[in-house]
Short mmCIF file of C-alpha atoms and ligand atoms in Angstrom, two decimals:
data_model
loop_
_atom_site.label_atom_id
_atom_site.label_comp_id
_atom_site.label_asym_id
_atom_site.label_seq_id
_atom_site.Cartn_x
_atom_site.Cartn_y
_atom_site.Cartn_z
CA MET A 1 88.29 72.48 90.35
CA PRO A 2 87.25 75.46 92.44
CA ALA A 3 85.94 78.55 90.58
CA TYR A 4 88.16 81.12 92.32
CA GLN A 5 87.36 83.64 89.74
CA GLN A 6 83.46 83.67 91.05
CA LEU A 7 84.32 85.42 94.31
CA PRO A 8 83.44 87.67 96.11
CA ASP A 9 79.74 87.16 96.30
CA ALA A 10 77.00 90.06 96.23
CA HIS A 11 77.80 91.42 99.59
CA GLY A 12 81.66 91.45 99.32
CA HIS A 13 82.19 87.93 101.00
CA PHE A 14 85.55 85.87 100.16
CA GLY A 15 84.19 83.15 102.42
CA PRO A 16 84.64 84.24 105.96
CA TYR A 17 86.54 87.62 104.98
CA GLY A 18 85.73 90.82 103.48
CA GLY A 19 81.93 92.60 103.82
CA MET A 20 81.09 96.19 104.56
CA PHE A 21 82.18 97.01 108.18
CA VAL A 22 81.38 100.68 107.89
CA PRO A 23 79.27 103.40 109.68
CA GLU A 24 75.58 103.51 108.67
CA THR A 25 76.16 106.81 107.13
CA LEU A 26 78.36 105.38 104.37
CA MET A 27 76.50 102.22 103.79
CA SER A 28 74.15 103.91 101.05
CA ALA A 29 76.97 105.53 99.35
CA LEU A 30 78.86 102.08 99.25
CA ASN A 31 75.48 100.21 97.93
CA ASP A 32 75.17 103.03 95.06
CA LEU A 33 78.87 102.75 94.18
CA ALA A 34 78.63 98.53 94.04
CA ALA A 35 75.30 99.37 91.74
CA GLU A 36 76.95 101.64 89.61
CA TYR A 37 79.90 99.55 89.12
CA GLU A 38 77.99 96.61 87.94
CA ARG A 39 76.47 98.84 85.77
CA ALA A 40 79.62 100.30 84.24
CA LYS A 41 81.34 96.74 84.00
CA ILE A 42 78.88 95.64 81.28
CA ASP A 43 78.56 98.99 79.51
CA PRO A 44 80.69 98.85 76.23
CA ALA A 45 81.27 102.71 76.36
CA PHE A 46 82.71 102.95 79.66
CA GLN A 47 85.03 99.78 79.03
CA SER A 48 86.03 101.10 75.66
CA GLU A 49 86.82 104.65 77.31
CA LEU A 50 88.95 102.96 79.68
CA ALA A 51 90.93 100.85 77.47
CA GLU A 52 91.71 104.06 75.37
CA LEU A 53 92.73 105.94 78.71
CA LEU A 54 94.85 102.99 79.70
CA ARG A 55 96.47 102.91 76.13
CA ASP A 56 96.93 106.44 75.40
CA PHE A 57 97.44 107.99 78.66
CA ALA A 58 99.06 105.49 80.79
CA GLY A 59 100.90 103.52 78.27
CA ARG A 60 99.33 100.14 78.08
CA PRO A 61 100.32 97.37 77.23
CA THR A 62 103.12 97.29 79.26
CA PRO A 63 105.97 95.01 78.08
CA LEU A 64 106.75 91.66 79.49
CA TYR A 65 110.29 91.63 79.70
CA PHE A 66 112.81 88.50 79.74
CA ALA A 67 115.78 89.75 82.49
CA ALA A 68 118.46 87.76 80.46
CA ARG A 69 121.31 88.78 83.06
CA LEU A 70 119.31 88.24 86.17
CA THR A 71 118.59 84.78 84.82
CA LYS A 72 122.15 84.26 83.98
CA ASN A 73 123.52 85.19 87.37
CA LEU A 74 121.14 83.10 89.22
CA ALA A 75 121.52 80.15 86.96
CA GLY A 76 118.03 78.73 87.57
CA ALA A 77 114.69 79.67 86.28
CA LYS A 78 113.96 82.13 83.54
CA ILE A 79 112.70 85.50 85.02
CA TYR A 80 110.49 87.71 83.19
CA LEU A 81 109.42 91.20 84.46
CA LYS A 82 105.77 92.69 84.03
CA ARG A 83 106.73 96.23 83.38
CA GLU A 84 104.25 98.32 85.60
CA ASP A 85 106.87 100.40 86.39
CA LEU A 86 106.76 101.97 82.56
CA LEU A 87 103.07 103.14 83.24
CA HIS A 88 102.70 106.94 83.51
CA THR A 89 103.20 107.84 87.27
CA GLY A 90 105.54 105.19 87.64
CA ALA A 91 103.47 102.30 89.16
CA HIS A 92 100.58 100.18 88.76
CA LYS A 93 98.13 102.51 90.73
CA ILE A 94 96.95 104.35 87.48
CA ASN A 95 95.00 101.35 86.44
CA ASN A 96 92.61 101.89 89.38
CA ALA A 97 92.93 105.45 89.62
CA LEU A 98 91.70 105.76 85.83
CA GLY A 99 89.19 103.16 86.36
CA GLN A 100 87.48 104.89 89.51
CA ILE A 101 87.43 108.51 88.12
CA LEU A 102 85.45 107.33 85.23
CA LEU A 103 83.04 105.98 88.01
CA ALA A 104 83.37 109.37 89.69
CA ARG A 105 81.90 110.98 86.63
CA ARG A 106 79.16 108.83 85.78
CA MET A 107 77.75 109.19 89.33
CA GLY A 108 78.12 112.94 89.04
CA LYS A 109 80.40 113.52 91.62
CA THR A 110 82.47 116.58 91.93
CA HIS A 111 85.16 115.89 94.82
CA ILE A 112 87.76 113.28 94.71
CA ILE A 113 89.63 112.49 97.92
CA ALA A 114 92.09 109.63 98.51
CA GLU A 115 94.59 108.19 101.13
CA THR A 116 98.34 107.69 100.31
CA GLY A 117 101.23 105.79 101.89
CA ALA A 118 104.37 106.05 99.59
CA GLY A 119 102.69 108.70 97.62
CA GLN A 120 102.15 106.61 94.58
CA HIS A 121 98.35 106.37 94.89
CA GLY A 122 98.05 109.80 95.74
CA VAL A 123 99.99 110.89 92.57
CA ALA A 124 98.15 108.60 90.44
CA THR A 125 94.88 110.21 91.84
CA ALA A 126 95.87 113.66 91.59
CA THR A 127 97.00 112.63 87.81
CA VAL A 128 93.70 111.64 87.07
CA ALA A 129 92.07 114.34 89.01
CA ALA A 130 93.76 116.79 86.87
CA ARG A 131 93.20 114.90 83.73
CA PHE A 132 89.13 115.21 84.23
CA GLY A 133 89.22 118.67 86.11
CA TYR A 134 88.12 117.56 89.52
CA GLU A 135 89.11 118.98 92.97
CA CYS A 136 91.16 116.84 94.70
CA VAL A 137 92.40 116.29 98.42
CA ILE A 138 95.08 113.57 99.31
CA TYR A 139 95.82 112.44 102.85
CA MET A 140 98.86 111.35 103.95
CA GLY A 141 100.65 110.66 107.18
CA SER A 142 103.08 113.34 108.01
CA VAL A 143 105.94 110.39 108.70
CA ASP A 144 105.34 109.57 104.96
CA MET A 145 105.40 112.94 103.77
CA GLN A 146 108.83 113.20 105.04
CA ARG A 147 110.01 110.15 103.60
CA GLN A 148 108.26 110.85 100.01
CA ALA A 149 108.97 114.41 99.74
CA LEU A 150 109.16 114.03 95.97
CA ASN A 151 105.91 112.76 95.62
CA VAL A 152 104.14 115.36 97.97
CA ALA A 153 105.83 118.13 95.51
CA ARG A 154 104.46 115.98 92.41
CA MET A 155 100.80 116.07 94.02
CA ARG A 156 100.72 119.73 94.69
CA PHE A 157 102.11 120.62 91.09
CA LEU A 158 99.21 118.46 90.02
CA GLY A 159 96.82 120.59 91.51
CA ALA A 160 95.73 118.56 94.73
CA LYS A 161 95.63 119.63 98.06
CA VAL A 162 97.95 117.40 100.48
CA VAL A 163 96.70 117.25 103.96
CA ALA A 164 99.10 116.19 106.67
CA VAL A 165 97.85 113.60 109.17
CA THR A 166 99.76 113.74 112.54
CA ALA A 167 97.55 111.38 114.48
CA GLY A 168 99.03 107.96 115.79
CA GLN A 169 101.94 106.50 113.85
CA ALA A 170 101.29 109.28 111.19
CA THR A 171 101.40 106.76 108.11
CA LEU A 172 98.97 105.10 105.85
CA LYS A 173 96.30 103.48 108.66
CA GLU A 174 95.91 106.97 109.91
CA ALA A 175 95.56 108.88 106.47
CA ILE A 176 92.76 106.35 105.70
CA ASN A 177 91.24 107.36 108.52
CA GLU A 178 91.02 110.86 107.80
CA ALA A 179 89.92 110.33 104.12
CA MET A 180 87.03 108.09 105.86
CA ARG A 181 86.29 111.01 107.80
CA ASP A 182 86.02 113.34 105.18
CA TRP A 183 83.89 110.87 103.37
CA VAL A 184 81.30 110.43 105.94
CA THR A 185 80.71 114.41 105.80
CA ASN A 186 80.99 115.12 102.16
CA VAL A 187 79.71 111.68 100.85
CA ARG A 188 77.03 113.44 98.42
CA ASN A 189 79.47 115.26 96.29
CA THR A 190 82.63 113.08 96.92
CA HIS A 191 84.10 110.16 95.59
CA TYR A 192 86.74 108.41 97.60
CA ILE A 193 89.53 106.77 95.34
CA LEU A 194 90.69 104.06 97.64
CA GLY A 195 94.17 102.77 96.49
CA SER A 196 94.40 99.10 97.08
CA ALA A 197 92.28 95.74 97.17
CA LEU A 198 91.38 96.65 100.77
CA GLY A 199 88.54 98.28 102.78
CA SER A 200 84.63 97.65 102.28
CA HIS A 201 82.87 96.01 99.64
CA PRO A 202 82.98 96.79 96.67
CA TYR A 203 86.29 98.07 96.80
CA PRO A 204 88.57 94.76 97.22
CA MET A 205 86.68 93.67 94.14
CA MET A 206 86.70 96.53 92.18
CA VAL A 207 89.95 97.60 92.59
CA ARG A 208 91.23 94.15 91.69
CA ASP A 209 89.18 94.24 88.40
CA PHE A 210 90.73 97.44 87.54
CA HIS A 211 94.32 95.63 87.92
CA ARG A 212 93.31 92.36 86.14
CA VAL A 213 94.54 93.89 83.13
CA ILE A 214 98.19 93.01 84.44
CA GLY A 215 97.25 89.43 84.76
CA LEU A 216 95.34 89.17 81.09
CA GLU A 217 98.11 90.97 79.26
CA ALA A 218 100.83 88.70 81.00
CA ARG A 219 99.18 85.67 80.04
CA GLN A 220 98.80 86.50 76.47
CA GLN A 221 102.41 87.88 76.26
CA ILE A 222 103.79 84.70 77.69
CA GLN A 223 101.90 82.46 75.68
CA GLU A 224 103.36 84.30 72.45
CA ARG A 225 106.59 84.36 73.88
CA GLU A 226 107.16 80.91 75.34
CA GLY A 227 103.88 78.91 73.99
CA LYS A 228 102.73 78.08 77.64
CA LEU A 229 101.81 79.39 80.69
CA PRO A 230 104.08 80.47 83.51
CA ASP A 231 104.99 77.95 86.22
CA VAL A 232 105.36 80.34 89.12
CA LEU A 233 104.14 84.39 89.47
CA ILE A 234 105.69 86.53 92.16
CA ALA A 235 104.49 89.88 93.59
CA CYS A 236 105.08 91.98 96.56
CA VAL A 237 101.61 92.36 98.56
CA GLY A 238 101.12 95.60 100.70
CA GLY A 239 97.11 95.96 100.43
CA GLY A 240 97.44 93.21 97.86
CA SER A 241 96.22 95.16 94.22
CA ASN A 242 99.08 94.71 92.09
CA ALA A 243 99.55 90.83 93.04
CA ILE A 244 95.81 90.08 92.72
CA GLY A 245 95.90 91.84 89.34
CA LEU A 246 98.63 89.72 88.25
CA PHE A 247 97.41 86.48 89.90
CA HIS A 248 93.48 86.49 89.16
CA PRO A 249 93.39 85.69 85.54
CA PHE A 250 95.82 82.69 86.36
CA LEU A 251 93.71 81.45 89.71
CA ASP A 252 91.71 78.53 87.94
CA ASP A 253 94.97 77.41 86.23
CA ALA A 254 96.15 74.75 88.72
CA SER A 255 99.90 74.31 87.21
CA VAL A 256 100.44 78.24 88.02
CA ARG A 257 102.34 78.46 91.32
CA MET A 258 101.65 82.04 93.25
CA ILE A 259 103.74 83.80 95.67
CA GLY A 260 102.76 86.91 97.55
CA VAL A 261 105.80 88.66 99.41
CA GLU A 262 104.81 90.81 102.38
CA ALA A 263 107.29 93.35 104.18
CA GLY A 264 109.33 91.31 106.75
CA GLY A 265 110.96 94.73 107.99
CA GLU A 266 113.72 93.86 110.68
CA GLY A 267 112.79 90.24 110.86
CA ILE A 268 109.68 88.81 112.15
CA ARG A 269 110.90 88.01 115.81
CA THR A 270 111.80 92.14 116.47
CA GLY A 271 108.03 92.67 115.83
CA LYS A 272 108.89 95.34 113.53
CA HIS A 273 107.49 94.09 110.26
CA ALA A 274 104.08 94.23 108.16
CA ALA A 275 103.82 90.37 107.51
CA ARG A 276 100.15 90.07 108.37
CA PHE A 277 100.37 86.35 107.45
CA GLN A 278 103.31 85.59 110.14
CA GLY A 279 101.73 86.35 113.35
CA GLY A 280 98.84 88.35 112.26
CA ARG A 281 95.27 87.29 113.12
CA LEU A 282 91.63 87.50 112.16
CA GLY A 283 90.04 91.02 112.87
CA VAL A 284 88.39 94.23 111.28
CA LEU A 285 89.97 97.25 110.09
CA GLN A 286 88.90 99.93 108.16
CA GLY A 287 85.72 98.26 106.22
CA THR A 288 86.88 94.63 106.01
CA LYS A 289 87.51 91.36 107.93
CA THR A 290 90.91 89.91 107.24
CA PHE A 291 94.30 89.12 108.72
CA ILE A 292 95.82 92.16 110.34
CA LEU A 293 98.61 92.93 113.08
CA ALA A 294 96.69 93.32 116.22
CA ASN A 295 97.11 92.41 120.03
CA GLU A 296 94.92 90.16 121.81
CA ASP A 297 92.93 92.82 122.50
CA GLY A 298 92.36 93.70 118.97
CA GLN A 299 94.31 96.95 118.97
CA ILE A 300 96.31 97.21 115.93
CA GLU A 301 99.82 97.03 116.43
CA LEU A 302 102.67 99.23 114.99
CA THR A 303 103.79 98.40 111.51
CA HIS A 304 107.21 98.75 110.19
CA SER A 305 108.91 98.65 106.60
CA ILE A 306 111.53 100.26 104.46
CA SER A 307 108.93 100.84 101.85
CA ALA A 308 105.95 103.12 103.10
CA GLY A 309 103.86 101.04 100.40
CA LEU A 310 104.08 97.84 102.24
CA ASP A 311 103.45 99.31 105.60
CA TYR A 312 100.07 98.80 106.96
CA ALA A 313 98.38 96.44 109.35
CA ALA A 314 95.79 94.63 107.12
CA VAL A 315 95.90 92.77 103.66
CA GLY A 316 93.38 92.60 101.07
CA PRO A 317 90.47 90.20 102.19
CA GLU A 318 90.87 88.03 99.07
CA HIS A 319 94.53 87.21 99.74
CA SER A 320 93.14 86.07 103.32
CA TYR A 321 90.81 83.75 101.44
CA LEU A 322 93.31 82.60 98.71
CA ARG A 323 95.76 81.76 101.78
CA ASP A 324 93.21 79.71 103.51
CA LYS A 325 92.65 77.68 100.49
CA GLU A 326 96.25 77.37 99.97
CA ARG A 327 95.95 78.69 96.56
CA ILE A 328 98.63 81.37 96.84
CA GLU A 329 101.85 81.20 99.28
CA TYR A 330 102.70 84.02 101.39
CA VAL A 331 106.49 84.50 102.24
CA TYR A 332 108.35 87.73 103.40
CA ALA A 333 111.61 89.64 102.63
CA THR A 334 113.06 92.02 105.09
CA ASP A 335 114.13 95.61 104.60
CA ASP A 336 117.97 94.43 104.18
CA GLU A 337 117.03 91.58 101.45
CA ALA A 338 114.73 94.19 99.55
CA LEU A 339 117.44 96.69 99.73
CA ALA A 340 120.07 94.39 98.19
CA ALA A 341 117.63 93.42 96.01
CA PHE A 342 117.22 97.01 94.69
CA ARG A 343 120.94 97.31 93.80
CA THR A 344 121.03 94.01 92.20
CA LEU A 345 118.12 94.80 89.51
CA ALA A 346 119.62 98.21 88.98
CA GLU A 347 123.04 96.71 88.26
CA THR A 348 122.35 93.45 86.40
CA GLU A 349 119.36 95.00 84.37
CA GLY A 350 119.47 98.41 84.18
CA ILE A 351 115.87 98.88 86.21
CA ILE A 352 115.54 100.63 89.42
CA PRO A 353 112.54 98.87 91.13
CA ALA A 354 110.47 100.76 93.80
CA LEU A 355 111.16 99.25 97.28
CA GLU A 356 108.09 97.83 97.19
CA THR A 357 108.76 96.17 94.13
CA ALA A 358 112.19 95.07 95.41
CA HIS A 359 110.38 92.68 97.86
CA ALA A 360 109.31 90.62 95.13
CA VAL A 361 112.60 90.45 93.51
CA ALA A 362 114.11 89.58 96.75
CA HIS A 363 111.95 86.53 96.78
CA VAL A 364 113.15 85.61 93.19
CA ILE A 365 116.79 85.79 94.18
CA LYS A 366 116.00 83.07 96.72
CA VAL A 367 114.17 80.97 94.71
CA ALA A 368 115.20 80.86 90.95
CA PRO A 369 118.72 79.18 91.65
CA SER A 370 117.34 76.01 93.12
CA LEU A 371 114.60 75.70 89.75
CA PRO A 372 115.10 73.94 86.64
CA SER A 373 116.17 76.24 83.81
CA ASP A 374 112.83 75.49 81.94
CA THR A 375 110.68 76.94 84.79
CA ILE A 376 109.29 80.41 83.88
CA ILE A 377 108.87 82.61 86.43
CA ILE A 378 107.04 86.24 85.87
CA VAL A 379 107.40 88.88 89.07
CA ASN A 380 105.41 92.10 88.72
CA CYS A 381 107.58 94.97 88.51
CA SER A 382 104.94 97.01 90.26
CA GLY A 383 106.86 100.49 90.17
CA ARG A 384 109.92 102.22 89.64
CA GLY A 385 112.37 103.43 92.28
CA ASP A 386 112.84 106.95 91.78
CA LYS A 387 110.95 107.99 95.00
CA ASP A 388 113.15 105.80 96.84
CA VAL A 389 116.56 106.62 95.44
CA ALA A 390 117.25 109.30 98.33
CA GLN A 391 116.32 106.77 100.77
CA ALA A 392 118.46 103.97 99.47
CA ALA A 393 121.39 106.30 99.12
CA THR A 394 121.63 107.08 103.03
CA TYR A 395 121.06 103.41 103.86
CA PHE A 396 124.16 102.54 101.61
CA GLU A 397 125.91 105.73 102.28
CA PHE A 398 126.55 106.78 98.98
C1 PLP B 1 101.56 101.08 96.43
C2 PLP B 1 102.63 99.88 95.85
C3 PLP B 1 102.33 98.46 96.25
C4 PLP B 1 101.82 97.97 97.36
O1 PLP B 1 100.30 98.30 97.16
P1 PLP B 1 99.73 96.89 96.78
O2 PLP B 1 98.11 97.36 96.70
O3 PLP B 1 99.95 95.49 97.53
O4 PLP B 1 100.21 96.67 95.21
C5 PLP B 1 103.64 97.78 95.64
N1 PLP B 1 104.42 98.39 94.63
C6 PLP B 1 104.42 99.90 94.19
C7 PLP B 1 105.33 100.22 93.24
C8 PLP B 1 103.40 100.67 94.99
O5 PLP B 1 103.52 102.00 94.88
#
């Protein structure tokens, strides 16, 4: 039985993936961060403060909810939703933001920076910065600022400065570039709260660990409820943090099948998508070696997804490794399928999911009907859809 849960190695490698591909000037900051994280991880005071914040400020544990009507309508497997959408700020992102702000304080940093795509990570970061009294700057692509205006306003009310990034495609990749530039310049007093299981070591490991609480809770909840482990886990994959958070505590349970759902955009053949495992290749982007969407010269290709949070050219390195090992399957859902699932979940369960989450729901709608009724599926309901209602209303001409 392979011990998947032992990875990465001390330099952040998941087999051939991961590592630390950063400018010289960031190496000592990243090494300091990795060392501080190792100390914090085994420090009971750190862990108990984080647990208290997750409980009283963020709202953990989140429920594991049996989706009775969706199950009945699909007439197949039993579907449970892990309700990360009920967390403070509306998505799983707060788990990681809380962990990292405690680390920033331990390291004596005074400034917080972050990138954001859909704005959910920016909101989570601005929230923890306000809670701990930190100055906070959020970098966001100007295109994303337009499609996620509500989150821009939330960040500003929380006291953060939102900097518009207009370079290139003006979305998440460019926002990360700007955040990295700021960090290189101000690394002595600044902590960069990276928002997914991406980038240089130690981020993919650290962000994953802060989200493992999702899978640890789900494991206990399903055993109390059903007296056994789930058969299938399904989650959407942008950088891969909500997925790895749910999956990781089950990796060494061979009976548990895991499916990651990428953004198929307008379809793989159109080239307008963000499904790195459909036609992507091995490359290095923003600190890590992993699957990326690039041309033969290694130039990053344009990506597209209806959901800003899945619209990124690289996938977290641990996902590339687990895909090679055939431990996790990766599929995709198109924009149209995600939008249909967005409506289905709203109408059958009274839950409006984030468009990112709707990709995972779309896959459940595809597979549940052909599975036996004693099959148990847990879907990670990574976030709520308030931020996406205006966009979906335009699409459906409401
Ligand atoms: C950011 C976000 C995602 C995508 O990020 P991952 O790191 O892949 O989890 C998915 N769902 C929601 C609700 C998000 O806000």
